[in-house]
Amino acid sequence: MSLYRKSLAELAAGLHTKQFSSVEVTQHFLDRIAKHDKTLNSFVSITAEQALAQAKQADAQLAKGSMAALTGVPLAQKDIFCTQGVKTSCGSKMLDNFIAPYDATVVSKCKQAGLVMLGKLNMDEFAMGSSNETSYYGPVKNPWDTTRVPGGSSGGSAAAVAARLTPAATGTDTGGSIRQPAALCNLTGLKPTYGLVSRWGMIAFASSLDQAGPITQTAEDAALLLNTMVGFDDKDSTSLNRPTVNYTASLKDSLQGLRIGLPKEYFAAGLNSDVAKVIETAIAEYKKLGATITDISLPNSHLSVPAYYVIAPAECSSNLSRFDGVRFGYRCNDPKDLNDLYQRSRGEGFGAEVKRRIMIGTYALSAGYYDAYYLKAQKVRRLISDDFKRAFEKVDVIMGPTSPNTAFKLGEHSDDPITMYLCDIYTIAVNLAGLPGMSIPAGFAHNLPVGLQLVGNYFSEAKLLNIAHQYQQVTNWHTQMPKGFE
Ligand code: GLN
C-alpha cells in the first residue's frame, strides 16, 4: 500500500518496524503537497527543510529505540497555532508578516512527541467562517469536488487530510470548525471538552468556546493524536488538571447496551432529506452493534445560533483589539497620527467577515446594550447546557447529522451571512455547553460525504472514540478517497 494511503497508526507501525524511514515518509508527503496543492490551496506555508531535519532526528530516535508512539509521523498544523520561526497568519492579512517567537503548547507537544511538521494550513480569517472563503490566502477547494468548499474554518486541515497531503492535521472548533469540515471532506474530527487541550499560543477568536482537536482519517488516529495534544498547562488559565487518560485503550470495547439519543430538533425542517437518509442508515448500523435508540429533545437548540452570534462576536471584538498596528502584524503606510494608524491598520488588515464580527461584538458589549444582548445570550447558554445535562441522564451519546447539507459550491453563500451561519446549526450548541463532539464519515449523498455527529457528556472522549472506532470496524466510508487524489 502506498504510504499516503496509510493511517497514522499504520505509519507509526511501519516506522517502528523499520519498513520505511521518517525521511522517506516526510519526502513522500512533501512530494504530494507539491503535486496537488496548487489545485487545493490547503497550505499557507510548507516547511520542507525543517520537516526533513525533524524527520532525520526522528529516524535517529527510532534507530535507538527511544521513540514515542508517533515519532517520525508527519502532520500539518492549522495556521492558528503559533510556530516559532514560522509564519503564523491565522488566515489574515493582519498577520501575513507575523513570525511567532514561540510555539503554541499544542505545537510543542507535537514536537516533543516526535511528530514532523509539514507546514501550516489555510483557514478562514481568524477562524471566522464555515467555508474557508474568508481567508486572505484565497479559498480552499474540497478534494471531493474542487468547485465546492471544504467547510471551515479548518478547511485547509480537512482538504489536506482528505487528499492525503498529510496523514493528519490539527484543527480548532469554536462553533463547529473541526466537525463541519471533517463532515464535508469525509474525515474523523474531534472537538474535545472545553479545557482539555491548552489554548496557549492558539490565536484567540472566542476564548470561552475555542478548543483544539485532531482531524484524521480514523477514530484510532484521532485517539493517538489526542493523546499527544491533551494535558494541563499552567500557561492557560482555563486548562483543566485531570488524570491522564489513554484514549486508545478502550477503542475495542463492545457497544452492547449503548444508549443513543436522537434529538428531534436535529431531524426537523432544514435538514437535507438525502443527508437524513445517510444518518438513519448509520443509526441502524449502531443498532446492529447492540445500541438502543431513544428519542430525546433539546428544546433550546433553536437558540444556539443566535446566542453564539452574540457571544462569539463579543469575545472576538475584545480579543482582536490587540491587533492595532503597533504590537502585532500589519501596519498601514505613513500614518498621519495615532488614530489614523489604528484606523487604517485595522481597516486595511482585517477582511469583511472579521470586521462584521468586531462591529456586532462591540455593539453588543456597549453600555446600555450589554444586559439586553450579552447577558441575555449567557442566560440562553445556560439553558442550552441544561438541555444536554437532562439528556445525558437518559442516554450515553447523542447522534445526528453534523451539517444540514453536503459541501456547497464556492461562492454559493458568500453574500448571505445568515445562511452561512446556519451551516453550524447542529454543532454550535456543543461549544456553548463545552461538551466534546465528533464527526465521522457515514456515507455519501449526491456523491459528497456526509458526517455523523456524536456528542458525549463532559470528558467522554474515550467513549466517543470507542463508539466511532467500532463503527469504523463494520463500515468502510472512512477509507474512501476522492478521485484524482488516489
Ligand atoms: N462557522 C462558525 C463561525 O463562523 C464557527 C467557526 C469556528 O468554529 N471557528 O464562527
Coordinates of C-alpha atoms in Angstrom, one line a residue, residues 63-438:
A63 CA 17.2 3.7 15.4
K64 CA 18.0 4.0 19.1
G65 CA 14.6 2.5 20.1
S66 CA 13.9 5.6 22.2
M67 CA 10.7 6.7 20.4
A68 CA 7.2 7.7 21.4
A69 CA 4.0 6.3 19.7
L70 CA 4.0 8.8 16.8
T71 CA 7.8 9.6 16.4
G72 CA 8.6 10.3 12.8
V73 CA 5.0 10.6 11.6
P74 CA 4.2 13.8 9.7
L75 CA 1.3 16.1 10.3
A76 CA 0.4 19.7 9.5
Q77 CA -0.8 22.4 11.8
K78 CA -3.7 24.8 11.3
D79 CA -2.2 28.3 10.8
I80 CA -3.9 29.5 14.0
F81 CA -1.2 27.9 16.2
C82 CA 1.9 29.9 16.8
T83 CA 5.0 28.2 15.5
Q84 CA 8.4 29.5 16.5
G85 CA 10.3 30.9 13.5
V86 CA 7.5 30.0 11.0
K87 CA 4.8 32.5 9.8
T88 CA 1.6 32.3 11.8
S89 CA -1.0 34.1 9.7
C90 CA -4.4 33.0 11.1
G91 CA -5.6 33.4 7.5
S92 CA -5.4 37.1 7.8
K93 CA -3.5 40.0 6.0
M94 CA -3.2 41.4 9.6
L95 CA -0.7 38.6 10.4
D96 CA 0.7 37.9 6.9
N97 CA 4.1 39.1 8.2
F98 CA 3.9 37.6 11.7
I99 CA 6.6 35.2 12.7
A100 CA 5.8 33.8 16.2
P101 CA 8.6 34.0 18.7
Y102 CA 7.3 30.8 20.4
D103 CA 5.4 27.6 19.8
A104 CA 1.8 27.1 21.0
T105 CA 1.5 24.3 23.6
V106 CA -0.2 22.1 21.0
V107 CA 2.8 22.6 18.7
S108 CA 5.4 22.0 21.3
K109 CA 3.6 18.8 22.5
C110 CA 3.6 17.5 18.9
K111 CA 7.3 18.3 18.6
Q112 CA 8.1 16.6 21.9
A113 CA 6.2 13.5 20.7
G114 CA 8.5 13.4 17.6
L115 CA 5.8 14.4 15.0
V116 CA 7.2 16.0 11.9
M117 CA 5.5 19.3 10.9
L118 CA 5.0 19.5 7.1
G119 CA 3.6 23.0 7.2
K120 CA 0.8 25.4 8.2
L121 CA -2.7 25.0 6.9
N122 CA -5.1 27.5 5.3
M123 CA -8.2 28.6 7.3
D124 CA -10.9 31.2 7.5
E125 CA -9.6 34.5 8.7
F126 CA -9.2 34.3 12.5
A127 CA -11.3 31.1 12.3
M128 CA -14.5 33.0 11.4
G129 CA -16.3 31.1 8.7
S130 CA -17.8 27.8 7.6
S131 CA -16.4 27.6 4.1
N132 CA -12.8 28.7 4.2
E133 CA -13.7 31.5 1.8
T134 CA -12.8 34.3 4.2
S135 CA -9.0 33.5 4.2
Y136 CA -6.7 36.2 3.0
Y137 CA -4.9 33.5 1.1
G138 CA -7.9 32.6 -1.0
P139 CA -10.5 29.8 -0.7
V140 CA -9.5 26.1 -0.2
K141 CA -11.1 23.6 -2.6
N142 CA -12.8 20.4 -1.5
P143 CA -10.9 17.5 -2.9
W144 CA -14.3 15.6 -3.4
D145 CA -15.3 18.3 -5.9
T146 CA -13.0 21.2 -6.4
T147 CA -15.9 23.6 -7.3
R148 CA -17.1 23.2 -3.7
V149 CA -16.0 24.4 -0.3
P150 CA -14.2 22.1 2.2
G151 CA -16.1 23.6 5.1
G152 CA -14.5 25.9 7.6
S153 CA -12.8 27.3 9.5
S154 CA -10.4 24.4 9.5
G155 CA -10.9 23.9 5.7
G156 CA -7.2 23.7 4.9
S157 CA -6.8 21.0 7.5
A158 CA -9.7 19.0 6.1
A159 CA -8.8 19.3 2.5
A160 CA -5.2 18.4 3.1
V161 CA -6.1 15.2 5.0
A162 CA -8.9 14.3 2.6
A163 CA -6.4 14.4 -0.3
R164 CA -3.8 12.7 1.8
L165 CA -1.3 15.6 1.5
T166 CA -0.8 15.0 5.2
P167 CA -1.9 11.9 7.2
A168 CA -3.5 14.1 9.9
A169 CA -3.9 17.7 10.9
T170 CA -4.8 19.8 13.9
G171 CA -7.9 22.0 13.8
T172 CA -9.8 24.3 16.1
D173 CA -13.5 24.4 16.8
T174 CA -15.3 27.5 18.2
G175 CA -18.7 26.6 16.7
G176 CA -18.1 23.6 14.6
S177 CA -14.8 24.3 12.7
I178 CA -13.4 20.8 13.3
R179 CA -16.6 18.8 12.9
Q180 CA -18.1 20.6 9.9
P181 CA -15.1 20.5 7.6
A182 CA -14.5 16.9 8.7
A183 CA -18.0 16.1 7.7
L184 CA -17.8 17.8 4.3
C185 CA -14.5 16.1 3.5
N186 CA -15.2 12.5 4.7
L187 CA -12.9 12.7 7.8
T188 CA -12.9 12.0 11.5
G189 CA -12.8 15.2 13.6
L190 CA -12.9 15.6 17.4
K191 CA -13.6 18.7 19.4
P192 CA -12.6 17.8 23.0
T193 CA -14.3 19.0 26.2
Y194 CA -13.5 22.7 26.8
G195 CA -10.3 23.0 28.7
L196 CA -8.8 19.6 27.9
V197 CA -6.4 20.9 25.3
S198 CA -4.3 24.1 26.0
R199 CA -5.3 27.2 24.2
W200 CA -1.9 28.8 24.9
G201 CA -0.4 30.1 21.6
M202 CA -3.6 29.4 19.7
I203 CA -4.7 32.7 18.4
A204 CA -7.9 33.5 20.3
F205 CA -11.3 34.0 18.5
A206 CA -13.9 33.4 21.2
S207 CA -12.0 32.3 24.3
S208 CA -14.8 30.6 26.1
L209 CA -15.6 28.5 23.1
D210 CA -12.3 27.8 21.3
Q211 CA -10.9 24.3 21.6
A212 CA -8.3 22.5 19.5
G213 CA -8.5 18.9 18.3
P214 CA -7.5 16.4 15.7
I215 CA -8.7 15.9 12.1
T216 CA -7.8 12.4 11.0
Q217 CA -8.8 9.5 8.7
T218 CA -9.8 7.2 11.5
A219 CA -11.0 7.3 15.2
E220 CA -7.9 5.3 16.1
D221 CA -5.8 8.1 14.7
A222 CA -7.8 10.7 16.5
A223 CA -7.2 8.9 19.7
L224 CA -3.4 8.7 19.0
L225 CA -3.3 12.4 18.2
L226 CA -5.5 13.4 21.2
N227 CA -3.1 11.5 23.5
T228 CA -0.4 13.9 22.2
M229 CA -2.4 17.1 22.4
V230 CA -4.1 17.0 25.8
G231 CA -2.7 17.9 29.2
F232 CA -2.8 20.5 31.9
D233 CA -1.0 23.7 31.0
D234 CA -0.4 26.4 33.6
K235 CA 0.0 28.9 30.9
D236 CA -3.7 28.6 30.0
S237 CA -5.9 29.7 32.9
T238 CA -8.8 27.6 31.6
S239 CA -6.7 24.4 31.2
L240 CA -8.1 21.5 33.3
N241 CA -5.9 19.5 35.6
R242 CA -7.3 15.9 35.0
P243 CA -5.8 12.5 35.5
T244 CA -4.2 11.2 32.2
V245 CA -6.4 9.0 30.0
N246 CA -5.0 6.7 27.3
Y247 CA -7.5 7.3 24.5
T248 CA -6.6 4.2 22.6
A249 CA -7.1 1.9 25.5
S250 CA -10.9 1.5 25.2
L251 CA -11.3 1.6 21.4
K252 CA -12.2 -2.1 21.2
D253 CA -14.9 -2.1 23.9
S254 CA -18.2 -3.5 22.9
L255 CA -21.2 -1.2 22.3
Q256 CA -23.7 -3.7 23.6
G257 CA -26.2 -1.7 25.6
L258 CA -25.0 1.7 24.4
R259 CA -27.9 4.2 24.8
I260 CA -28.1 6.6 21.8
G261 CA -30.3 9.7 21.9
L262 CA -31.7 11.2 18.8
P263 CA -32.8 14.8 19.3
K264 CA -35.9 15.5 17.4
E265 CA -34.7 19.1 16.7
Y266 CA -31.8 17.7 14.7
F267 CA -34.0 15.9 12.3
A268 CA -36.5 18.7 11.7
A269 CA -37.1 21.1 8.8
G270 CA -33.8 22.4 7.3
L271 CA -32.1 19.0 7.1
N272 CA -31.5 17.8 3.6
S273 CA -33.5 14.6 3.1
D274 CA -30.6 12.7 1.5
V275 CA -28.3 13.6 4.4
A276 CA -31.1 12.4 6.7
K277 CA -31.2 9.0 4.9
V278 CA -27.5 8.5 5.4
I279 CA -27.8 9.3 9.1
E280 CA -30.7 6.9 9.5
T281 CA -28.6 4.1 7.9
A282 CA -25.7 4.9 10.2
I283 CA -28.1 4.7 13.3
A284 CA -29.3 1.3 12.0
E285 CA -25.7 0.1 11.9
Y286 CA -25.4 1.1 15.6
K287 CA -28.5 -0.9 16.4
K288 CA -26.8 -4.0 14.9
L289 CA -23.8 -3.2 17.2
G290 CA -26.0 -3.6 20.2
A291 CA -27.2 0.0 20.8
T292 CA -30.6 1.1 21.9
I293 CA -32.2 4.2 20.5
T294 CA -34.2 6.8 22.4
D295 CA -35.9 9.9 21.0
I296 CA -34.9 13.0 23.0
S297 CA -35.4 16.7 22.9
L298 CA -33.0 19.6 23.2
P299 CA -35.7 22.2 23.4
N300 CA -33.5 25.3 23.3
S301 CA -31.4 24.2 20.3
H302 CA -33.0 26.8 18.0
L303 CA -31.5 29.5 20.3
S304 CA -27.9 28.2 19.8
V305 CA -27.1 30.1 16.6
P306 CA -28.5 33.5 17.9
A307 CA -26.8 33.1 21.3
Y308 CA -23.5 32.2 19.6
Y309 CA -23.6 35.2 17.3
V310 CA -23.8 37.5 20.3
I311 CA -21.2 35.7 22.5
A312 CA -18.6 34.8 19.8
P313 CA -18.5 38.3 18.3
A314 CA -18.4 39.9 21.7
E315 CA -15.4 37.8 22.7
C316 CA -13.8 38.4 19.3
S317 CA -14.2 42.2 19.5
S318 CA -12.3 42.1 22.7
N319 CA -9.6 39.5 21.6
L320 CA -8.9 41.2 18.3
S321 CA -8.4 44.6 19.9
R322 CA -4.8 43.6 20.3
F323 CA -4.2 43.9 16.5
D324 CA -3.7 47.6 16.5
G325 CA -0.8 48.1 14.1
V326 CA 1.6 48.6 17.0
R327 CA 2.1 45.4 18.7
F328 CA 1.4 42.8 16.1
G329 CA 1.3 42.4 12.4
Y330 CA 0.2 44.7 9.7
R331 CA 0.8 48.5 9.9
C332 CA -0.6 51.0 7.3
N333 CA 1.8 53.2 5.4
D334 CA 2.6 56.7 6.5
P335 CA 0.1 57.1 9.3
K336 CA -0.7 60.8 10.0
D337 CA -1.3 60.3 13.7
L338 CA -2.1 57.6 16.2
N339 CA -5.8 57.4 15.3
D340 CA -5.0 57.2 11.7
L341 CA -2.5 54.4 12.5
Y342 CA -5.2 52.4 14.4
Q343 CA -8.0 53.0 11.9
R344 CA -6.1 52.3 8.7
S345 CA -4.1 49.4 10.1
R346 CA -7.3 47.7 11.2
G347 CA -9.3 48.8 8.2
E348 CA -6.7 47.5 5.8
G349 CA -5.6 44.5 7.8
F350 CA -8.9 42.8 8.5
G351 CA -11.3 41.3 6.0
A352 CA -15.1 41.9 5.7
E353 CA -16.3 39.0 7.9
V354 CA -13.9 39.8 10.7
K355 CA -15.0 43.5 10.6
R356 CA -18.6 42.4 10.7
R357 CA -18.0 40.4 13.9
I358 CA -16.0 43.1 15.6
M359 CA -18.7 45.6 15.0
I360 CA -21.5 43.3 16.2
G361 CA -19.5 42.4 19.2
T362 CA -18.5 45.9 20.1
Y363 CA -22.2 46.9 19.8
A364 CA -23.4 44.0 21.9
L365 CA -20.9 44.9 24.7
S366 CA -21.5 48.6 24.7
A367 CA -23.1 50.4 27.7
G368 CA -26.9 50.1 27.6
Y369 CA -26.9 47.1 25.3
Y370 CA -24.8 44.7 27.4
D371 CA -27.7 43.5 29.5
A372 CA -30.0 43.2 26.5
Y373 CA -27.6 41.1 24.4
Y374 CA -24.6 39.7 26.0
L375 CA -26.1 38.9 29.4
K376 CA -29.2 37.5 27.8
A377 CA -27.1 35.3 25.5
Q378 CA -25.2 34.0 28.5
K379 CA -28.5 33.0 30.1
V380 CA -29.6 31.2 26.9
R381 CA -26.2 29.5 27.0
R382 CA -27.1 28.1 30.4
L383 CA -30.5 26.8 29.2
I384 CA -28.7 25.0 26.3
S385 CA -26.2 23.3 28.7
D386 CA -29.1 22.3 30.9
D387 CA -30.8 20.6 27.9
F388 CA -27.8 18.5 27.5
K389 CA -27.5 17.7 31.2
R390 CA -31.0 16.4 31.2
A391 CA -30.4 14.4 28.0
F392 CA -27.3 12.7 29.5
E393 CA -29.4 11.4 32.4
K394 CA -31.1 9.1 29.9
V395 CA -28.5 8.5 27.1
D396 CA -24.8 7.9 26.8
V397 CA -24.3 9.6 23.4
I398 CA -26.4 12.0 21.2
M399 CA -26.3 11.4 17.5
G400 CA -27.4 13.3 14.5
P401 CA -26.1 15.0 11.3
T402 CA -23.0 17.2 11.7
S403 CA -24.2 19.6 9.0
P404 CA -27.7 20.0 7.4
N405 CA -26.2 19.8 3.9
T406 CA -23.2 18.4 1.9
A407 CA -20.4 20.7 0.7
F408 CA -21.9 23.7 -1.2
K409 CA -20.4 25.5 -4.2
L410 CA -17.7 28.1 -3.8
G411 CA -19.4 31.5 -3.6
E412 CA -22.9 30.0 -3.1
H413 CA -23.4 31.6 0.4
S414 CA -20.8 34.3 0.2
D415 CA -23.3 37.2 0.1
D416 CA -25.6 35.7 2.7
P417 CA -24.0 35.5 6.1
I418 CA -27.2 34.1 7.8
T419 CA -27.3 31.1 5.5
M420 CA -23.6 30.6 6.2
Y421 CA -24.1 30.8 9.9
L422 CA -26.9 28.2 9.8
C423 CA -24.3 25.6 8.5
D424 CA -23.4 25.2 12.1
I425 CA -26.9 24.7 13.5
Y426 CA -26.1 21.2 14.8
T427 CA -22.6 21.9 16.1
I428 CA -22.7 25.3 17.9
A429 CA -24.7 24.1 21.0
V430 CA -21.9 21.7 21.8
N431 CA -19.4 24.6 22.1
L432 CA -21.8 26.7 24.1
A433 CA -22.1 23.8 26.6
G434 CA -18.3 23.0 26.5
L435 CA -19.1 19.3 25.6
P436 CA -17.0 17.0 23.4
G437 CA -18.2 16.3 19.9
M438 CA -17.1 14.3 16.9

